């Protein structure tokens, strides 16, 4: 029998020491009438998908483990083919501090993607 998923407080500004399904977080935002995760801080959280995160302006990462990438960080990067990205979860003005991602791909403006691609990783 599967355990019930914990309820996510879509109005919380800070999430600390939690395991969070990003799709559940996004659903909580939608229930509140908001179609973007904005103005949130995540500290020492494990954030998982499977999802693609659309990192917009103001999204920062400090001491972040971006997760398994099969030896090449480029495997986590998806470049938009058009002017808009449909189907990705948008994040704006969010800080990720000491977090770990699992089964998350990343997309966004080219400057953001270049920062991800420049990371030195050992996984």
PDB file of C-alpha atoms in Angstrom:
ATOM      1  CA  UNK A   1       0.000   0.000   0.000  1.00  0.00           C
ATOM      2  CA  UNK A   2       1.354   3.438  -0.925  1.00  0.00           C
ATOM      3  CA  UNK A   3       1.652   6.067   1.774  1.00  0.00           C
ATOM      4  CA  UNK A   4      -0.297   9.267   1.109  1.00  0.00           C
ATOM      5  CA  UNK A   5       1.672  12.176  -0.301  1.00  0.00           C
ATOM      6  CA  UNK A   6       2.275  15.002   2.143  1.00  0.00           C
ATOM      7  CA  UNK A   7       0.240  18.119   1.487  1.00  0.00           C
ATOM      8  CA  UNK A   8       2.289  21.001   0.144  1.00  0.00           C
ATOM      9  CA  UNK A   9       1.518  24.478   1.414  1.00  0.00           C
ATOM     10  CA  UNK A  10       1.513  26.481  -1.826  1.00  0.00           C
ATOM     11  CA  UNK A  11       1.606  29.738   0.125  1.00  0.00           C
ATOM     12  CA  UNK A  12       4.795  28.930   2.083  1.00  0.00           C
ATOM     13  CA  UNK A  13       7.719  31.228   1.309  1.00  0.00           C
ATOM     14  CA  UNK A  14      10.422  28.974   2.782  1.00  0.00           C
ATOM     15  CA  UNK A  15      10.787  25.206   2.472  1.00  0.00           C
ATOM     16  CA  UNK A  16      13.474  23.632   4.632  1.00  0.00           C
ATOM     17  CA  UNK A  17      14.681  20.031   5.055  1.00  0.00           C
ATOM     18  CA  UNK A  18      11.831  18.610   2.981  1.00  0.00           C
ATOM     19  CA  UNK A  19      11.407  16.150   0.151  1.00  0.00           C
ATOM     20  CA  UNK A  20       9.266  17.886  -2.439  1.00  0.00           C
ATOM     21  CA  UNK A  21       7.705  16.663  -5.644  1.00  0.00           C
ATOM     22  CA  UNK A  22       7.988  19.669  -7.944  1.00  0.00           C
ATOM     23  CA  UNK A  23       4.809  18.694  -9.782  1.00  0.00           C
ATOM     24  CA  UNK A  24       2.927  18.605  -6.453  1.00  0.00           C
ATOM     25  CA  UNK A  25       4.324  22.041  -5.599  1.00  0.00           C
ATOM     26  CA  UNK A  26       3.207  23.359  -8.971  1.00  0.00           C
ATOM     27  CA  UNK A  27      -0.266  21.846  -8.495  1.00  0.00           C
ATOM     28  CA  UNK A  28      -0.521  23.596  -5.120  1.00  0.00           C
ATOM     29  CA  UNK A  29       0.343  26.868  -6.853  1.00  0.00           C
ATOM     30  CA  UNK A  30      -2.321  26.270  -9.500  1.00  0.00           C
ATOM     31  CA  UNK A  31      -4.939  25.589  -6.823  1.00  0.00           C
ATOM     32  CA  UNK A  32      -4.111  29.036  -5.461  1.00  0.00           C
ATOM     33  CA  UNK A  33      -4.629  30.571  -8.899  1.00  0.00           C
ATOM     34  CA  UNK A  34      -0.924  31.062  -9.655  1.00  0.00           C
ATOM     35  CA  UNK A  35       0.764  29.410 -12.651  1.00  0.00           C
ATOM     36  CA  UNK A  36       4.375  29.956 -11.544  1.00  0.00           C
ATOM     37  CA  UNK A  37       6.500  29.193  -8.492  1.00  0.00           C
ATOM     38  CA  UNK A  38       7.822  32.594  -7.453  1.00  0.00           C
ATOM     39  CA  UNK A  39       9.501  34.215  -4.470  1.00  0.00           C
ATOM     40  CA  UNK A  40      10.330  30.968  -2.663  1.00  0.00           C
ATOM     41  CA  UNK A  41      13.442  29.786  -0.820  1.00  0.00           C
ATOM     42  CA  UNK A  42      14.375  26.111  -0.641  1.00  0.00           C
ATOM     43  CA  UNK A  43      16.983  25.109   1.968  1.00  0.00           C
ATOM     44  CA  UNK A  44      18.446  21.609   2.184  1.00  0.00           C
ATOM     45  CA  UNK A  45      15.536  20.111   0.261  1.00  0.00           C
ATOM     46  CA  UNK A  46      15.393  17.112  -2.046  1.00  0.00           C
ATOM     47  CA  UNK A  47      13.408  18.186  -5.085  1.00  0.00           C
ATOM     48  CA  UNK A  48      12.266  15.581  -7.538  1.00  0.00           C
ATOM     49  CA  UNK A  49      10.484  15.078 -10.802  1.00  0.00           C
ATOM     50  CA  UNK A  50      10.242  13.822 -13.344  1.00  0.00           C
ATOM     51  CA  UNK A  51       9.901  17.421 -14.528  1.00  0.00           C
ATOM     52  CA  UNK A  52      11.662  20.102 -16.506  1.00  0.00           C
ATOM     53  CA  UNK A  53      12.288  23.296 -14.554  1.00  0.00           C
ATOM     54  CA  UNK A  54      12.063  26.549 -16.497  1.00  0.00           C
ATOM     55  CA  UNK A  55      14.410  28.879 -14.598  1.00  0.00           C
ATOM     56  CA  UNK A  56      13.433  32.481 -15.225  1.00  0.00           C
ATOM     57  CA  UNK A  57      14.974  35.667 -13.815  1.00  0.00           C
ATOM     58  CA  UNK A  58      16.094  35.691 -10.216  1.00  0.00           C
ATOM     59  CA  UNK A  59      16.540  31.924  -9.801  1.00  0.00           C
ATOM     60  CA  UNK A  60      19.751  31.144  -7.895  1.00  0.00           C
ATOM     61  CA  UNK A  61      21.511  27.965  -6.835  1.00  0.00           C
ATOM     62  CA  UNK A  62      24.014  27.737  -3.969  1.00  0.00           C
ATOM     63  CA  UNK A  63      25.737  24.466  -3.001  1.00  0.00           C
ATOM     64  CA  UNK A  64      23.334  22.565  -5.237  1.00  0.00           C
ATOM     65  CA  UNK A  65      23.513  18.954  -6.381  1.00  0.00           C
ATOM     66  CA  UNK A  66      21.755  18.902  -9.767  1.00  0.00           C
ATOM     67  CA  UNK A  67      21.405  15.128  -9.649  1.00  0.00           C
ATOM     68  CA  UNK A  68      22.440  12.161 -11.744  1.00  0.00           C
ATOM     69  CA  UNK A  69      23.471  13.136 -15.251  1.00  0.00           C
ATOM     70  CA  UNK A  70      25.298  10.089 -16.570  1.00  0.00           C
ATOM     71  CA  UNK A  71      28.720  11.755 -16.607  1.00  0.00           C
ATOM     72  CA  UNK A  72      27.766  14.827 -18.636  1.00  0.00           C
ATOM     73  CA  UNK A  73      25.928  17.794 -17.117  1.00  0.00           C
ATOM     74  CA  UNK A  74      24.626  18.577 -20.618  1.00  0.00           C
ATOM     75  CA  UNK A  75      22.243  15.631 -20.214  1.00  0.00           C
ATOM     76  CA  UNK A  76      20.216  17.773 -17.778  1.00  0.00           C
ATOM     77  CA  UNK A  77      19.891  20.749 -20.149  1.00  0.00           C
ATOM     78  CA  UNK A  78      17.044  21.146 -22.624  1.00  0.00           C
ATOM     79  CA  UNK A  79      17.247  24.105 -24.977  1.00  0.00           C
ATOM     80  CA  UNK A  80      14.001  25.764 -26.073  1.00  0.00           C
ATOM     81  CA  UNK A  81      13.352  25.377 -29.794  1.00  0.00           C
ATOM     82  CA  UNK A  82      11.039  28.409 -29.934  1.00  0.00           C
ATOM     83  CA  UNK A  83      10.340  31.636 -28.120  1.00  0.00           C
ATOM     84  CA  UNK A  84       8.187  29.961 -25.459  1.00  0.00           C
ATOM     85  CA  UNK A  85       8.569  26.805 -23.410  1.00  0.00           C
ATOM     86  CA  UNK A  86       5.334  24.857 -23.014  1.00  0.00           C
ATOM     87  CA  UNK A  87       5.082  22.027 -20.502  1.00  0.00           C
ATOM     88  CA  UNK A  88       7.968  23.074 -18.243  1.00  0.00           C
ATOM     89  CA  UNK A  89       7.384  24.277 -14.671  1.00  0.00           C
ATOM     90  CA  UNK A  90       8.273  27.985 -14.420  1.00  0.00           C
ATOM     91  CA  UNK A  91      10.265  29.285 -11.432  1.00  0.00           C
ATOM     92  CA  UNK A  92      11.063  32.963 -10.861  1.00  0.00           C
ATOM     93  CA  UNK A  93      12.913  34.723  -8.021  1.00  0.00           C
ATOM     94  CA  UNK A  94      13.575  31.470  -6.152  1.00  0.00           C
ATOM     95  CA  UNK A  95      16.688  30.477  -4.202  1.00  0.00           C
ATOM     96  CA  UNK A  96      17.895  26.888  -3.883  1.00  0.00           C
ATOM     97  CA  UNK A  97      20.433  26.525  -1.057  1.00  0.00           C
ATOM     98  CA  UNK A  98      22.046  23.173  -0.281  1.00  0.00           C
ATOM     99  CA  UNK A  99      19.416  21.350  -2.311  1.00  0.00           C
ATOM    100  CA  UNK A 100      19.545  18.110  -4.265  1.00  0.00           C
ATOM    101  CA  UNK A 101      17.593  17.499  -7.458  1.00  0.00           C
ATOM    102  CA  UNK A 102      16.458  14.096  -8.692  1.00  0.00           C
ATOM    103  CA  UNK A 103      14.995  13.437 -12.176  1.00  0.00           C
ATOM    104  CA  UNK A 104      14.856  17.149 -13.037  1.00  0.00           C
ATOM    105  CA  UNK A 105      15.855  18.649 -16.367  1.00  0.00           C
ATOM    106  CA  UNK A 106      16.597  22.347 -16.703  1.00  0.00           C
ATOM    107  CA  UNK A 107      15.709  24.903 -19.340  1.00  0.00           C
ATOM    108  CA  UNK A 108      15.630  28.672 -19.530  1.00  0.00           C
ATOM    109  CA  UNK A 109      17.430  31.582 -21.128  1.00  0.00           C
ATOM    110  CA  UNK A 110      20.722  30.779 -22.842  1.00  0.00           C
ATOM    111  CA  UNK A 111      22.731  32.598 -20.147  1.00  0.00           C
ATOM    112  CA  UNK A 112      21.259  30.288 -17.494  1.00  0.00           C
ATOM    113  CA  UNK A 113      21.912  27.181 -19.592  1.00  0.00           C
ATOM    114  CA  UNK A 114      25.544  28.218 -20.103  1.00  0.00           C
ATOM    115  CA  UNK A 115      25.989  28.525 -16.325  1.00  0.00           C
ATOM    116  CA  UNK A 116      24.697  24.971 -15.848  1.00  0.00           C
ATOM    117  CA  UNK A 117      26.891  23.645 -18.659  1.00  0.00           C
ATOM    118  CA  UNK A 118      29.977  25.269 -17.104  1.00  0.00           C
ATOM    119  CA  UNK A 119      29.596  23.385 -13.819  1.00  0.00           C
ATOM    120  CA  UNK A 120      32.393  21.057 -12.797  1.00  0.00           C
ATOM    121  CA  UNK A 121      30.818  17.801 -11.711  1.00  0.00           C
ATOM    122  CA  UNK A 122      31.986  14.383 -10.625  1.00  0.00           C
ATOM    123  CA  UNK A 123      28.844  12.298 -11.100  1.00  0.00           C
TER     124      UNK A 123
END
